[in-house]
Amino acid sequence: MTTLKDIAKELGLSPATVSRALNGFPEVGARTRATVEEAAERMGYRPNPLAKKLVSGRSGMIGLVLKPDGSSQADPTLHEIMFGLSDQLAQRDMDLVFHASSSDDLLEPYKRLLDKNILDGFILNAPEEDDPRIRFLQERDVPFVVHGRAAGHDYAYYDIDNRGLARDSVDLLLNLGHRRIALLNGQAGRSYAQDREAGYRDAMGRAGLTVPEFAVQYGPANEDHGYTKGLALLSGRFGPRPTAIFCVSTPVAAGLYRAAQDIGLSIPGDLSVIAHDDAVPQMRAVNFEPALTVTRSPLRDACKPLAAKMEALLKGAPADILQTLAPVDLIARNSTGPVPTEGETPW
Amino acid sequence: MTTLKDIAKELGLSPATVSRALNGFPEVGARTRATVEEAAERMGYRPNPLAKKLVSGRSGMIGLVLKPDGSSQADPTLHEIMFGLSDQLAQRDMDLVFHASSSDDLLEPYKRLLDKNILDGFILNAPEEDDPRIRFLQERDVPFVVHGRAAGHDYAYYDIDNRGLARDSVDLLLNLGHRRIALLNGQAGRSYAQDREAGYRDAMGRAGLTVPEFAVQYGPANEDHGYTKGLALLSGRFGPRPTAIFCVSTPVAAGLYRAAQDIGLSIPGDLSVIAHDDAVPQMRAVNFEPALTVTRSPLRDACKPLAAKMEALLKGAPADILQTLAPVDLIARNSTGPVPTEGETPW
DNA sequence: TTCAAAATTCAAAACGTTTTAAATTCTGCG
DNA sequence: CGCAGAATTTAAAACGTTTTGAATTTTGAA
């Protein structure tokens, strides 16, 4: 293993000069720099990041803490984020330190990792309203970037326009004449679920429609939830059944498709379905039968900005300029159609 | 941030003594040790692992490199391993550095991470026959533990008895009178697939049965593979169809169930099915209809020994005593039954 | 040629720990 | 009391880098 000193000795220079030459400082002579670079290359020099961090305070390691989410199925979402993030961080010469926390105490893993004193920052996902992790990291002055965003956000984040996409989705359904539009939402505390609900209520309100309590159903964004809550909604148990349903994710829509089939309703004849599509590879909206109308924003797309923001943050950029709210495309396919004639009366 | 020096100064001791006191060296006086421990506690001292590693060569960071496995669905297997491993490593005060390699060059991510000089070792999964990663890490003298094992293994590993479980599975089918037994195997190169095939052939050979080439089908261990290859096998296209099939995983069995249903075969009336069950939460063998007979070894069970072996390895234990081959239980349920009368003739 | 200023380079300290070798303080025995 | 040996503690070096402040060399103008 060649060190800075080795190169210095080899060239009869001081370690200081070699360090500066390799780090592009302006005060080092052109000839010297060339010599040093050549020698470094030739001797296969790799800086030791530990030593670097010891003096500079940077290790290039970024933490990601996830909850096992015991109940539900293996979340393809996490898979997508982890692989994408690792890839994008690597391209910026950072690495992902992954931690699965089974602990009840949300903050415990963060404390543990921070104690080790080896991480430069954290990526957080799925924030909740007034998330304790965010407060904690802010107090300790640890750099972090959030995927998603909760209210009162004075930190770096990347989020999609959840409120807007919900509005757009509902507007599309309204334009098709639907009035009884339900929302199969994600888990109640999550900010993305709240934002989408707000957008849904915006659109419904603007159309002068009231939203009965049962029209919004919460739960984990998976197929089971779509099936059971879909069944409940379509059974007529709550009153006249919705003619259109906006789903928080494609797996939820898949469950809803099954429920509709079991009940004998045709899509889009009896029921229009629209969903938000995270574009995970194993659940492709085009392969639905009929093909699913969606608002689409690939989870993968989030990884690059997240990594870039982290990089900028570590370089000293202020968090408040590192905020992105990405717009979302609406792709109309075959799961949405005009309201059936007998279903035009609002709730 | 309190350092060793701070404590030393506070107590009027030298950093050396403080270091020794906290690390349990025998030569430090009882009273001194008590004082030091008290002060460390009181001042909230956390050793800086970077400085530690700089001198000791240990960081407590363990690398795990995974391929995105683009084609297939989000592998619940990986999910299970990552969460379990992270948890078990954390219990031993180690951390998981995760890297998703999209690169064609298998070794590139290992090189990159090694260059950073920050990892203590690697966990490898799904080794192949004569795996280049293993050769590479051995050459460089990097500690590693393998989940699974390839031939000629002179390294630390944890594996289940793939050959034995395959033999047991086939024996069970043989005892029920089956003769035309097929194997829906995993991907050809993988050592676990090879071992299971060997066990299958052992049992078939001992029963004096020949195995036609089409009776062993390779592919990714997912539902699609089970469905398409199952359909092919059951269609009769290759000759008389098998009366029993041994599946390499429960998702494969799920695909096979669908294929059998589509073709109109009943399980276990017309077809017996047995599978190996990794016990991932989202595909429970008991919930199959009929409940699936399996050999069972939860993937989670692998994580603890893997972490423990890594810990031992780093403490200097020789790799060749850190080898475990775990036996596997066979659980008979309702997907296996006696051979149908018209299917008793061997291939 | 001389000298100040600019451009380079250097030696040493620092980061927080462990470890080596040496120094100091105890202990108990004669 | 004196001293060998044990027990304890210390100072200093080391790990590989960056950074500070000082020293050296080069440059250009007088």
PDB file of C-alpha atoms in Angstrom, chain B residues 62-66 81 85 89 94 96-97 110 119 121-126 133 137 143-147 302-303 305-311:
ATOM      1  CA  ILE B  62     -18.601  -5.084   6.221  1.00  0.00           C
ATOM      2  CA  GLY B  63     -19.286  -4.910   2.497  1.00  0.00           C
ATOM      3  CA  LEU B  64     -22.136  -6.572   0.658  1.00  0.00           C
ATOM      4  CA  VAL B  65     -22.243  -6.282  -3.112  1.00  0.00           C
ATOM      5  CA  LEU B  66     -25.363  -7.333  -4.968  1.00  0.00           C
ATOM      6  CA  ILE B  81     -30.763 -11.310   3.649  1.00  0.00           C
ATOM      7  CA  LEU B  85     -27.633  -9.397   8.025  1.00  0.00           C
ATOM      8  CA  LEU B  89     -23.995  -7.364  12.239  1.00  0.00           C
ATOM      9  CA  MET B  94     -20.468  -3.977  12.810  1.00  0.00           C
ATOM     10  CA  LEU B  96     -23.261  -3.123   6.469  1.00  0.00           C
ATOM     11  CA  VAL B  97     -21.926  -1.173   3.540  1.00  0.00           C
ATOM     12  CA  TYR B 110     -15.009  -4.918  -4.810  1.00  0.00           C
ATOM     13  CA  LEU B 119     -13.881  -2.178   4.939  1.00  0.00           C
ATOM     14  CA  GLY B 121     -14.363  -7.739   5.003  1.00  0.00           C
ATOM     15  CA  PHE B 122     -17.109  -8.903   2.696  1.00  0.00           C
ATOM     16  CA  ILE B 123     -20.118 -11.147   2.745  1.00  0.00           C
ATOM     17  CA  LEU B 124     -20.658 -12.899  -0.578  1.00  0.00           C
ATOM     18  CA  ASN B 125     -23.827 -14.548  -1.734  1.00  0.00           C
ATOM     19  CA  ALA B 126     -24.845 -16.971  -4.431  1.00  0.00           C
ATOM     20  CA  ARG B 133     -14.889 -12.910  -6.624  1.00  0.00           C
ATOM     21  CA  LEU B 137     -10.563 -11.786  -2.409  1.00  0.00           C
ATOM     22  CA  PRO B 143     -11.532 -11.621   4.961  1.00  0.00           C
ATOM     23  CA  PHE B 144     -14.857 -12.850   3.609  1.00  0.00           C
ATOM     24  CA  VAL B 145     -17.685 -15.214   4.429  1.00  0.00           C
ATOM     25  CA  VAL B 146     -19.792 -16.901   1.778  1.00  0.00           C
ATOM     26  CA  HIS B 147     -23.477 -17.612   1.956  1.00  0.00           C
ATOM     27  CA  ALA B 302     -28.339 -17.864   7.774  1.00  0.00           C
ATOM     28  CA  CYS B 303     -27.742 -14.314   8.907  1.00  0.00           C
ATOM     29  CA  PRO B 305     -24.000 -17.574  11.574  1.00  0.00           C
ATOM     30  CA  LEU B 306     -22.770 -15.383   8.726  1.00  0.00           C
ATOM     31  CA  ALA B 307     -22.298 -12.436  11.054  1.00  0.00           C
ATOM     32  CA  ALA B 308     -20.765 -14.617  13.750  1.00  0.00           C
ATOM     33  CA  LYS B 309     -18.303 -16.140  11.316  1.00  0.00           C
ATOM     34  CA  MET B 310     -17.281 -12.724  10.093  1.00  0.00           C
ATOM     35  CA  GLU B 311     -16.668 -11.629  13.643  1.00  0.00           C
TER      36      GLU B 311
END
